PDB file of C-alpha atoms in Angstrom:
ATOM      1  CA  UNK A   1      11.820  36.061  56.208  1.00  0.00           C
ATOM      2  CA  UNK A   2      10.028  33.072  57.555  1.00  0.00           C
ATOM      3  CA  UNK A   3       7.037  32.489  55.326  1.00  0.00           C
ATOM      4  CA  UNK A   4       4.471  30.162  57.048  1.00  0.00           C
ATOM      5  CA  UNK A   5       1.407  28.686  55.325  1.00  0.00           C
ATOM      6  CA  UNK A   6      -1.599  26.478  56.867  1.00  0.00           C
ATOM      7  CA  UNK A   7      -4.212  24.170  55.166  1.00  0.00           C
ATOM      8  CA  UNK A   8      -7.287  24.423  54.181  1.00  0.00           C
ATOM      9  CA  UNK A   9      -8.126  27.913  54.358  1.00  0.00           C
ATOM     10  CA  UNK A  10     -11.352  26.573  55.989  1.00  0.00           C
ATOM     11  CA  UNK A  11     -12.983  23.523  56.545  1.00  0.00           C
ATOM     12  CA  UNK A  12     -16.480  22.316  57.560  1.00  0.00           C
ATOM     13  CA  UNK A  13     -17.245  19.341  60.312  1.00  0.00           C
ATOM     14  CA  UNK A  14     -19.456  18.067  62.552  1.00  0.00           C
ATOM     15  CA  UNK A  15     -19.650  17.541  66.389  1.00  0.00           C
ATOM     16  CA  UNK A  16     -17.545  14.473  67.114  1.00  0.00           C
ATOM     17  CA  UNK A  17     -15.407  14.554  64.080  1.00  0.00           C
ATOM     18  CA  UNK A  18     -11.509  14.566  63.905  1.00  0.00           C
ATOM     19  CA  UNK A  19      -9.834  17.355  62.709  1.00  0.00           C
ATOM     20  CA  UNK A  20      -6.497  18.142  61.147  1.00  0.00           C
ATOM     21  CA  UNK A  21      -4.990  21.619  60.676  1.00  0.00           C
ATOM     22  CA  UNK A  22      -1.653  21.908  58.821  1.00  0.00           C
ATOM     23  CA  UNK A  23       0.796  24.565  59.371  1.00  0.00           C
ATOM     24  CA  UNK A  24       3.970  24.899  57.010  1.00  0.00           C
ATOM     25  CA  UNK A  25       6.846  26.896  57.014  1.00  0.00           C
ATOM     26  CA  UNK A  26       9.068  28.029  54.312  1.00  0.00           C
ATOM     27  CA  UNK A  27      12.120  26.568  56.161  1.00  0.00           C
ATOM     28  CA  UNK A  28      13.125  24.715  59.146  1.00  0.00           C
ATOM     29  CA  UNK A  29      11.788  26.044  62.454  1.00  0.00           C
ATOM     30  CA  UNK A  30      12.535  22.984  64.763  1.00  0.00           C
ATOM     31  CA  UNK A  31      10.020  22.296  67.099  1.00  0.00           C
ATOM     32  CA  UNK A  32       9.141  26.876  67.704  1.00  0.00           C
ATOM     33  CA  UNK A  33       5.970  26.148  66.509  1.00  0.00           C
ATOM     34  CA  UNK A  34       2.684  27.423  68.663  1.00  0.00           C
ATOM     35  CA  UNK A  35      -1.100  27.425  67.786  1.00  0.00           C
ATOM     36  CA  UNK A  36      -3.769  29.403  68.605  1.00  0.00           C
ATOM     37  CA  UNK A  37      -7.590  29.346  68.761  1.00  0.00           C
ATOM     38  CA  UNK A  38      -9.340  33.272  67.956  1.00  0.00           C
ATOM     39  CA  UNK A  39     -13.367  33.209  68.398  1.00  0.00           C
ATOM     40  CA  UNK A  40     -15.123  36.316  67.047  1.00  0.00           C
ATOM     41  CA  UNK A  41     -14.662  39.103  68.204  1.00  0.00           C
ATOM     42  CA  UNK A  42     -12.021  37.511  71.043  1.00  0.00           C
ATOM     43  CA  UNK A  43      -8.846  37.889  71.589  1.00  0.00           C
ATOM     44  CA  UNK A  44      -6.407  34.401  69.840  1.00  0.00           C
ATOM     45  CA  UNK A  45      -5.779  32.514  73.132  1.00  0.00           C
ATOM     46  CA  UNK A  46      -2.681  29.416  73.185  1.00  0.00           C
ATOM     47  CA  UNK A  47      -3.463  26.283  72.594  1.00  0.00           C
ATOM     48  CA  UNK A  48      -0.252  24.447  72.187  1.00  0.00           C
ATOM     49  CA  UNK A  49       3.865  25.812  72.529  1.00  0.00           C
ATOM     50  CA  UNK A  50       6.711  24.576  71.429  1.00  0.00           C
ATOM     51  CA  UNK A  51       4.981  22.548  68.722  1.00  0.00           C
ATOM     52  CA  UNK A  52       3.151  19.314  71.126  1.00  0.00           C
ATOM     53  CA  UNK A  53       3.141  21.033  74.459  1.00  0.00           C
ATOM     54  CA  UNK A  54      -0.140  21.747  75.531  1.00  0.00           C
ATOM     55  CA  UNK A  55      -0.995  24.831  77.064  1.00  0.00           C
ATOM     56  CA  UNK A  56      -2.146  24.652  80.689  1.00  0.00           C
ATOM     57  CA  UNK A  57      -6.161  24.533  80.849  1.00  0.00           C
ATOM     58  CA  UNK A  58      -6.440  23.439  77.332  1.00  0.00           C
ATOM     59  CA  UNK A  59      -8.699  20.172  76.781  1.00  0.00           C
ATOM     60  CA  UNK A  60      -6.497  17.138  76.084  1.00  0.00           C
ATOM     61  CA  UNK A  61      -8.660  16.895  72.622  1.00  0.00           C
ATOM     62  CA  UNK A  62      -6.200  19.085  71.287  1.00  0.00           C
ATOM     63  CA  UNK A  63      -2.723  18.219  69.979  1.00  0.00           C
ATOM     64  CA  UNK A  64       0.318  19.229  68.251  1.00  0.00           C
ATOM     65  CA  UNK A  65       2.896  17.106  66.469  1.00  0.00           C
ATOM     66  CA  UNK A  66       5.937  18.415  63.835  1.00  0.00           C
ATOM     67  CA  UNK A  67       9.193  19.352  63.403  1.00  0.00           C
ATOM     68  CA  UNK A  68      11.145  21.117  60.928  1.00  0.00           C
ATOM     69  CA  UNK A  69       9.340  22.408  58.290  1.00  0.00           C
ATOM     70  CA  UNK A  70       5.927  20.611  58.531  1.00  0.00           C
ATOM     71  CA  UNK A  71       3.304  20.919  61.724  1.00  0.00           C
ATOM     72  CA  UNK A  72       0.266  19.400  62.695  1.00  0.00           C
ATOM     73  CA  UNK A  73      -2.621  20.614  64.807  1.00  0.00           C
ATOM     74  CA  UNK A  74      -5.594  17.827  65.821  1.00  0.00           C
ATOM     75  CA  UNK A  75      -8.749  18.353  67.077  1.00  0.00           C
ATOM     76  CA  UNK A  76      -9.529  14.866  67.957  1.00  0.00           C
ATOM     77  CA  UNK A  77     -13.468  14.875  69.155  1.00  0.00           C
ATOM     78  CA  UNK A  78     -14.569  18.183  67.598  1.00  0.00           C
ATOM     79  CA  UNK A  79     -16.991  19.982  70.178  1.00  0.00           C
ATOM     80  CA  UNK A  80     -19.355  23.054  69.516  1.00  0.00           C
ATOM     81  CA  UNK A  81     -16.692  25.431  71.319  1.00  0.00           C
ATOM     82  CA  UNK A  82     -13.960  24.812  69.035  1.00  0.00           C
ATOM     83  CA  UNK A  83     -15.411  26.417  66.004  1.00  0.00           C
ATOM     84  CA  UNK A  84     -13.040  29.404  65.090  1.00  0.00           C
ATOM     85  CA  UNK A  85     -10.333  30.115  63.547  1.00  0.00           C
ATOM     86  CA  UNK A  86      -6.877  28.593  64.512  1.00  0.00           C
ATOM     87  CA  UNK A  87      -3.912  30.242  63.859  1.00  0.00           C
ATOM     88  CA  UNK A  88       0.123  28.805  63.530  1.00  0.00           C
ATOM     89  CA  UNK A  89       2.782  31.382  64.848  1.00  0.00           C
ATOM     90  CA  UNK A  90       6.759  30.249  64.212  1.00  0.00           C
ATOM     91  CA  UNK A  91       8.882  32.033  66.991  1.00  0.00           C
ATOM     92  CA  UNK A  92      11.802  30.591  65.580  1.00  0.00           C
ATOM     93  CA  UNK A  93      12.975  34.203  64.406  1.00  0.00           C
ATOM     94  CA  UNK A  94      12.145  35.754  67.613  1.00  0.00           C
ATOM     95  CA  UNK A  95      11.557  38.615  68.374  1.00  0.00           C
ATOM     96  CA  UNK A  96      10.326  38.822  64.658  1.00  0.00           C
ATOM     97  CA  UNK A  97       7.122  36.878  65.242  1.00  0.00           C
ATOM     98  CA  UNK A  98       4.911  35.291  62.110  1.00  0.00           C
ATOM     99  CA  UNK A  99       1.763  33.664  62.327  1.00  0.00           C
ATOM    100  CA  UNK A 100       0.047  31.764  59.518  1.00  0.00           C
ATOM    101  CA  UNK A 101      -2.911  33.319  57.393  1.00  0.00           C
ATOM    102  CA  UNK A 102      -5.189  30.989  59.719  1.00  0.00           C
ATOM    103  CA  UNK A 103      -7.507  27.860  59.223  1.00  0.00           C
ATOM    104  CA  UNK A 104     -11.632  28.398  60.176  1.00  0.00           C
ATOM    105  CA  UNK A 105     -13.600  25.747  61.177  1.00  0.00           C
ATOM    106  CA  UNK A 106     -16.884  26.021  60.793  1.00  0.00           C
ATOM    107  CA  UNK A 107     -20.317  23.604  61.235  1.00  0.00           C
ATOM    108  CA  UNK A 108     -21.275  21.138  58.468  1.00  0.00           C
TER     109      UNK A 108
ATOM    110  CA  UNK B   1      -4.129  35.429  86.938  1.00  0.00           C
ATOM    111  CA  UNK B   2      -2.739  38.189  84.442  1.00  0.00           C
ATOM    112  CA  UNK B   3      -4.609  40.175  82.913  1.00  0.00           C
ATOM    113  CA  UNK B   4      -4.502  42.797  79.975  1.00  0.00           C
ATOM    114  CA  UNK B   5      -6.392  46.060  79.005  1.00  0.00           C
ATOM    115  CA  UNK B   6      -5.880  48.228  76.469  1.00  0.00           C
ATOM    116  CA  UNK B   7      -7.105  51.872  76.195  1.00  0.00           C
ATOM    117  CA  UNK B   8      -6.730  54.600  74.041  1.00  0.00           C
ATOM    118  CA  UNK B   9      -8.666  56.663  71.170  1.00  0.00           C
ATOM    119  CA  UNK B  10     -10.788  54.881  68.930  1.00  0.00           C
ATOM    120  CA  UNK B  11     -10.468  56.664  66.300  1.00  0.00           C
ATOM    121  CA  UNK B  12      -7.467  58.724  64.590  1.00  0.00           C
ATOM    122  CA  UNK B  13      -7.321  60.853  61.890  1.00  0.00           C
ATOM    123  CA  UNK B  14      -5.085  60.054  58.974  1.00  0.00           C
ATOM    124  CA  UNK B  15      -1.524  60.992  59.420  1.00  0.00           C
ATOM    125  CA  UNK B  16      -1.692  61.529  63.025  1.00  0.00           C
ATOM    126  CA  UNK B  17      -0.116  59.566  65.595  1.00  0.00           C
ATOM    127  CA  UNK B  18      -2.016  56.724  67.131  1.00  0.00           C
ATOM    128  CA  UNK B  19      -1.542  56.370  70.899  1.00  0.00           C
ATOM    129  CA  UNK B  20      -2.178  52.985  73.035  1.00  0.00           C
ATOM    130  CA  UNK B  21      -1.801  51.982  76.604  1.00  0.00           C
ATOM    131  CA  UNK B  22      -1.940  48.318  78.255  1.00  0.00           C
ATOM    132  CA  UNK B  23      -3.141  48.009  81.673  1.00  0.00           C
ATOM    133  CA  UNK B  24      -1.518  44.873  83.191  1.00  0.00           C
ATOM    134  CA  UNK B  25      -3.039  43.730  86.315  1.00  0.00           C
ATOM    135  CA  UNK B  26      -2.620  40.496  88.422  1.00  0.00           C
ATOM    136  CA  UNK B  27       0.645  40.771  89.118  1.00  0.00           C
ATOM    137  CA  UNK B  28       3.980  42.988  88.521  1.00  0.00           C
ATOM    138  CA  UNK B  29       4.799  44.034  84.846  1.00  0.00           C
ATOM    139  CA  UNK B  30       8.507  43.952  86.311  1.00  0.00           C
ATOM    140  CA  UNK B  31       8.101  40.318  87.644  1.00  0.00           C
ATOM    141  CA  UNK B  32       9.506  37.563  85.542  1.00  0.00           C
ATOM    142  CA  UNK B  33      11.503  38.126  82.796  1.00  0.00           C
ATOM    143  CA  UNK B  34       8.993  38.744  80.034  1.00  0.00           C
ATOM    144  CA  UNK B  35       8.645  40.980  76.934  1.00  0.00           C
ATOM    145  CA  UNK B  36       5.444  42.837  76.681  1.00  0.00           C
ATOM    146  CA  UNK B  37       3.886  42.880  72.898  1.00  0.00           C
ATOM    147  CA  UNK B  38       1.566  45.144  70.623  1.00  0.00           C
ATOM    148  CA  UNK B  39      -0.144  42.867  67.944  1.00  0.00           C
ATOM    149  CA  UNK B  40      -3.001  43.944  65.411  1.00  0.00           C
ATOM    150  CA  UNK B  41      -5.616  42.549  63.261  1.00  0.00           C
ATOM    151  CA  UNK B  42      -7.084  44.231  60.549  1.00  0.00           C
ATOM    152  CA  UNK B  43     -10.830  43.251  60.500  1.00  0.00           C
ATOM    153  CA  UNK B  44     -11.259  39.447  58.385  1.00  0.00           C
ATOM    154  CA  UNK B  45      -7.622  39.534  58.172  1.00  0.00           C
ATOM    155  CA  UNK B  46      -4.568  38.005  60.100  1.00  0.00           C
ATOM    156  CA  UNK B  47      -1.888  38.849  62.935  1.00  0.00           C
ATOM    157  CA  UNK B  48       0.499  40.900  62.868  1.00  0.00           C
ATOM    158  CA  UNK B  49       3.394  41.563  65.533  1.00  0.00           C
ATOM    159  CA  UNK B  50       4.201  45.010  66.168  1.00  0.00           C
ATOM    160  CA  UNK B  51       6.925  44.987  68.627  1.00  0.00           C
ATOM    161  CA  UNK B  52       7.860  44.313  71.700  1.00  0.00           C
ATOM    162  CA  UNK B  53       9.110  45.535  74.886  1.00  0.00           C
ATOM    163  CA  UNK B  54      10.961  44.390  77.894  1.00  0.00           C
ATOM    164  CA  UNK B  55      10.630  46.292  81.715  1.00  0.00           C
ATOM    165  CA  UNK B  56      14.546  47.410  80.781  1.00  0.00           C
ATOM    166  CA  UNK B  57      13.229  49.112  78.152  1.00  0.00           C
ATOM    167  CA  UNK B  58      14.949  47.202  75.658  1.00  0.00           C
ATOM    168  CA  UNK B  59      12.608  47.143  72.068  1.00  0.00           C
ATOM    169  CA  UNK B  60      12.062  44.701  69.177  1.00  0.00           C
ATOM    170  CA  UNK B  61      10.215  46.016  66.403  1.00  0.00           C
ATOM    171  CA  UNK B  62       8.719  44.511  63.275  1.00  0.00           C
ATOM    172  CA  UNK B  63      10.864  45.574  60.442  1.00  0.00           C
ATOM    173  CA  UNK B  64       7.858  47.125  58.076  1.00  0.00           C
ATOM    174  CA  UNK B  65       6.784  49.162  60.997  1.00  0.00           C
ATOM    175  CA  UNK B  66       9.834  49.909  62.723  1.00  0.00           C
ATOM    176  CA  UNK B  67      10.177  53.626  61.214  1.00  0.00           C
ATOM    177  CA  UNK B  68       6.693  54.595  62.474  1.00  0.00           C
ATOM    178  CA  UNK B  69       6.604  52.838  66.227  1.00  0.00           C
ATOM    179  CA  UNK B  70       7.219  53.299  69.769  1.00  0.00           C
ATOM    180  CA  UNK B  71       6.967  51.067  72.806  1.00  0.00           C
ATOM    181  CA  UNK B  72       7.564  52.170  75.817  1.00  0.00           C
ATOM    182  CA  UNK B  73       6.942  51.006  79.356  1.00  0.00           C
ATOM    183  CA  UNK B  74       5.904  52.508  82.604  1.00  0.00           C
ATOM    184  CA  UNK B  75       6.731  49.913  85.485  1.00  0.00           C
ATOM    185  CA  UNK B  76       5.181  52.982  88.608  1.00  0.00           C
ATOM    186  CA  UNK B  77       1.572  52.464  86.880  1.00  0.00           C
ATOM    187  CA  UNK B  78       2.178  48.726  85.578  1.00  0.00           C
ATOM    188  CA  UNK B  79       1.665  49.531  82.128  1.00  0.00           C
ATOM    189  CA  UNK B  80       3.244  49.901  78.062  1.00  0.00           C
ATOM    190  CA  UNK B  81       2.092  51.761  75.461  1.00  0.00           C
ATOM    191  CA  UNK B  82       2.224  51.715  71.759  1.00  0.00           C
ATOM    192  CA  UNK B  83       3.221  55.155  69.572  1.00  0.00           C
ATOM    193  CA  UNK B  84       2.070  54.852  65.539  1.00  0.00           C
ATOM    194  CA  UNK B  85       2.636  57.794  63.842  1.00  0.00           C
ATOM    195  CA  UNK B  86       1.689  59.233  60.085  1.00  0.00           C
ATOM    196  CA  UNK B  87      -1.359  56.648  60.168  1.00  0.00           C
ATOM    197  CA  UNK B  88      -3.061  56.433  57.095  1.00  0.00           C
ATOM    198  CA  UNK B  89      -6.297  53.783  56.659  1.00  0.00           C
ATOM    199  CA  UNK B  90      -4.306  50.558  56.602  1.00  0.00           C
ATOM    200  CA  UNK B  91      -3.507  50.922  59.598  1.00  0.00           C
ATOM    201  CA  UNK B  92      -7.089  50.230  60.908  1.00  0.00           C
ATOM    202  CA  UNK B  93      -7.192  47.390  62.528  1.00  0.00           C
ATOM    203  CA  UNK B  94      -7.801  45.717  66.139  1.00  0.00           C
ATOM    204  CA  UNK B  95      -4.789  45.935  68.580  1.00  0.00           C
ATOM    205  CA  UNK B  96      -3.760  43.675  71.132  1.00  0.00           C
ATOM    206  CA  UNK B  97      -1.288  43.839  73.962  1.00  0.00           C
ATOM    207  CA  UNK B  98       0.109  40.202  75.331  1.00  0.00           C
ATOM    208  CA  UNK B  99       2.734  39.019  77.286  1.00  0.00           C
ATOM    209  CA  UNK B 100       5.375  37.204  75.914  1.00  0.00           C
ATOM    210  CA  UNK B 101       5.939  33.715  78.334  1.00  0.00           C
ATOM    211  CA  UNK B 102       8.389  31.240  77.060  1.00  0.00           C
ATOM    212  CA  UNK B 103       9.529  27.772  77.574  1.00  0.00           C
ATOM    213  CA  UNK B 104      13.026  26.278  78.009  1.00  0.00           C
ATOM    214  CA  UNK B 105      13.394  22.874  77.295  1.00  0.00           C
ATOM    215  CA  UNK B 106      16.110  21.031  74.886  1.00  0.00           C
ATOM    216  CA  UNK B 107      18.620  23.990  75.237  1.00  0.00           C
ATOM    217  CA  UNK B 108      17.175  26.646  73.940  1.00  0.00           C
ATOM    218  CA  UNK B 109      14.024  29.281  74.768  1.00  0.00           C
ATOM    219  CA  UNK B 110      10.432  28.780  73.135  1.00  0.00           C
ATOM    220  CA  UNK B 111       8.463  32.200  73.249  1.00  0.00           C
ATOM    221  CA  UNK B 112       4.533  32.251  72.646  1.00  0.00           C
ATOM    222  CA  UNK B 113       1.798  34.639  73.593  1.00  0.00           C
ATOM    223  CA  UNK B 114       0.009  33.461  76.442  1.00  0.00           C
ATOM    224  CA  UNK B 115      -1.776  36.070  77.805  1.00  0.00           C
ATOM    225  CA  UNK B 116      -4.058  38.507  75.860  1.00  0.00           C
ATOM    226  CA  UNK B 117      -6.024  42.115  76.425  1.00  0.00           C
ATOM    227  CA  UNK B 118      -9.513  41.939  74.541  1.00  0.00           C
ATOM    228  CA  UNK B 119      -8.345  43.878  72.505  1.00  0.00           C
ATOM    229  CA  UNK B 120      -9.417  47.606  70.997  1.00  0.00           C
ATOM    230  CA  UNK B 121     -10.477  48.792  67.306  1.00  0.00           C
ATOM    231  CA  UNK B 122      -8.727  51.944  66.281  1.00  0.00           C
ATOM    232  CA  UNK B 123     -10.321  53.555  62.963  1.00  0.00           C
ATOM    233  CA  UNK B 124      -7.893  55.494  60.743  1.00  0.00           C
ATOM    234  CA  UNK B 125     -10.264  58.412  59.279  1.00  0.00           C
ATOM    235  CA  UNK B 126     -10.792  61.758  58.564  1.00  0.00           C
TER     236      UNK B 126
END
């Protein structure tokens, strides 16, 4: 099985900031690499597919870059609504489905 | 716009068989050729995939579950449902039905979940 890991666990920042999540997996995946944003108590909801392709009605502050084994996900001007929790998912086993433990970003 | 809604009892008694149904509404659950999948979240924890199902019928299961589910699909009322049986506590958890959209580019199929119910708690307890 497709093992997939993200770091940190969590971090803290502040409105304006930059923000990098990575996502790894335990072998290659090519580019079948999404990302997710889950609020409390809300369902996860797509941010980015196939790795850099940004998911229609998503803010262009987010973006994904990787291949392979190693992924990316950056939150370039960090706004009050993107405090959660962001989850990787590989789909490169499909239908098997993984997603990573999850990264939560919280205010400094 | 799609949208999902699960229903079902919120609460199950250990070793019983837990019982879901999504609502899809919006549009046809037979139109465009997409899987329809159960995922959970036990609460502070991750995802999990559960299976999946296409209007054919045709299943994918998760492997550690696979014994103990059933997805099936009801295309007349627009709606799949998700079968757990011999439920025991870790199996509590919050469960999601999505659709499964994908993306072709480069040769090959990219499948994500892009649309989501809200999602329902089921408790596992006597």
């Amino acid at each position: 099985d497709i093992q997939m890991t993200q770091s940190p666990s969590s971090l803290s920042a502040s409105v304006g900031d930059r923000v990098t999540i990575t996502c790894r997996a335990s072998q290659s995946i090519s580019s079948y690499l999404n990302w997710y944003q889950q609020k409390p108590g809300k369902a996860p909801k797509l941010l980015i597919y196939a790795a850099s392709s940004l998911q229609s009605g998503v803010p262009s502050r987010f973006s994904g870059s990787g291949s392979g084994t190693d992924f990316t996900l950056t939150i370039s001007s960090l706004q009050p609504e993107d405090f959660a929790t962001y989850y990787c998912q590989q789909s490169y086993s499909t239908p098997l489905a993984a997603f990573g433990p999850g990264t939560k970003v919280d205010i400094k | 716009q799609v949208q999902l809604q699960e229903s079902g009892p919120g609460l199950v008694k250990p070793s019983q068989t837990l019982s879901l149904t999504c609502t899809v509404s919006g549009g046809s659950i037979s139109s465009g050729s997409y899987y329809w999948s159960w995922i959970r979240q036990p609460a502070g924890k991750g995802l999990e995939w559960i299976g999946r199902i296409y209007t054919s019928g045709s299943t994918n299961y998760n492997p550690s579950l696979k014994s103990r589910v059933t997805i099936s699909v009801d295309t007349s009322k627009n709606q799949f449902s998700l079968k757990l049986s011999s439920v025991t506590a870790a199996d509590t958890a919050v469960y999601y039905c999505a659709r499964v959209g994908y993306y072709y580019g480069s040769g090959s199929y990219v499948d994500y979940f892009d649309y989501w119910g809200q999602g329902t708690l089921v408790t596992v307890s006597s």
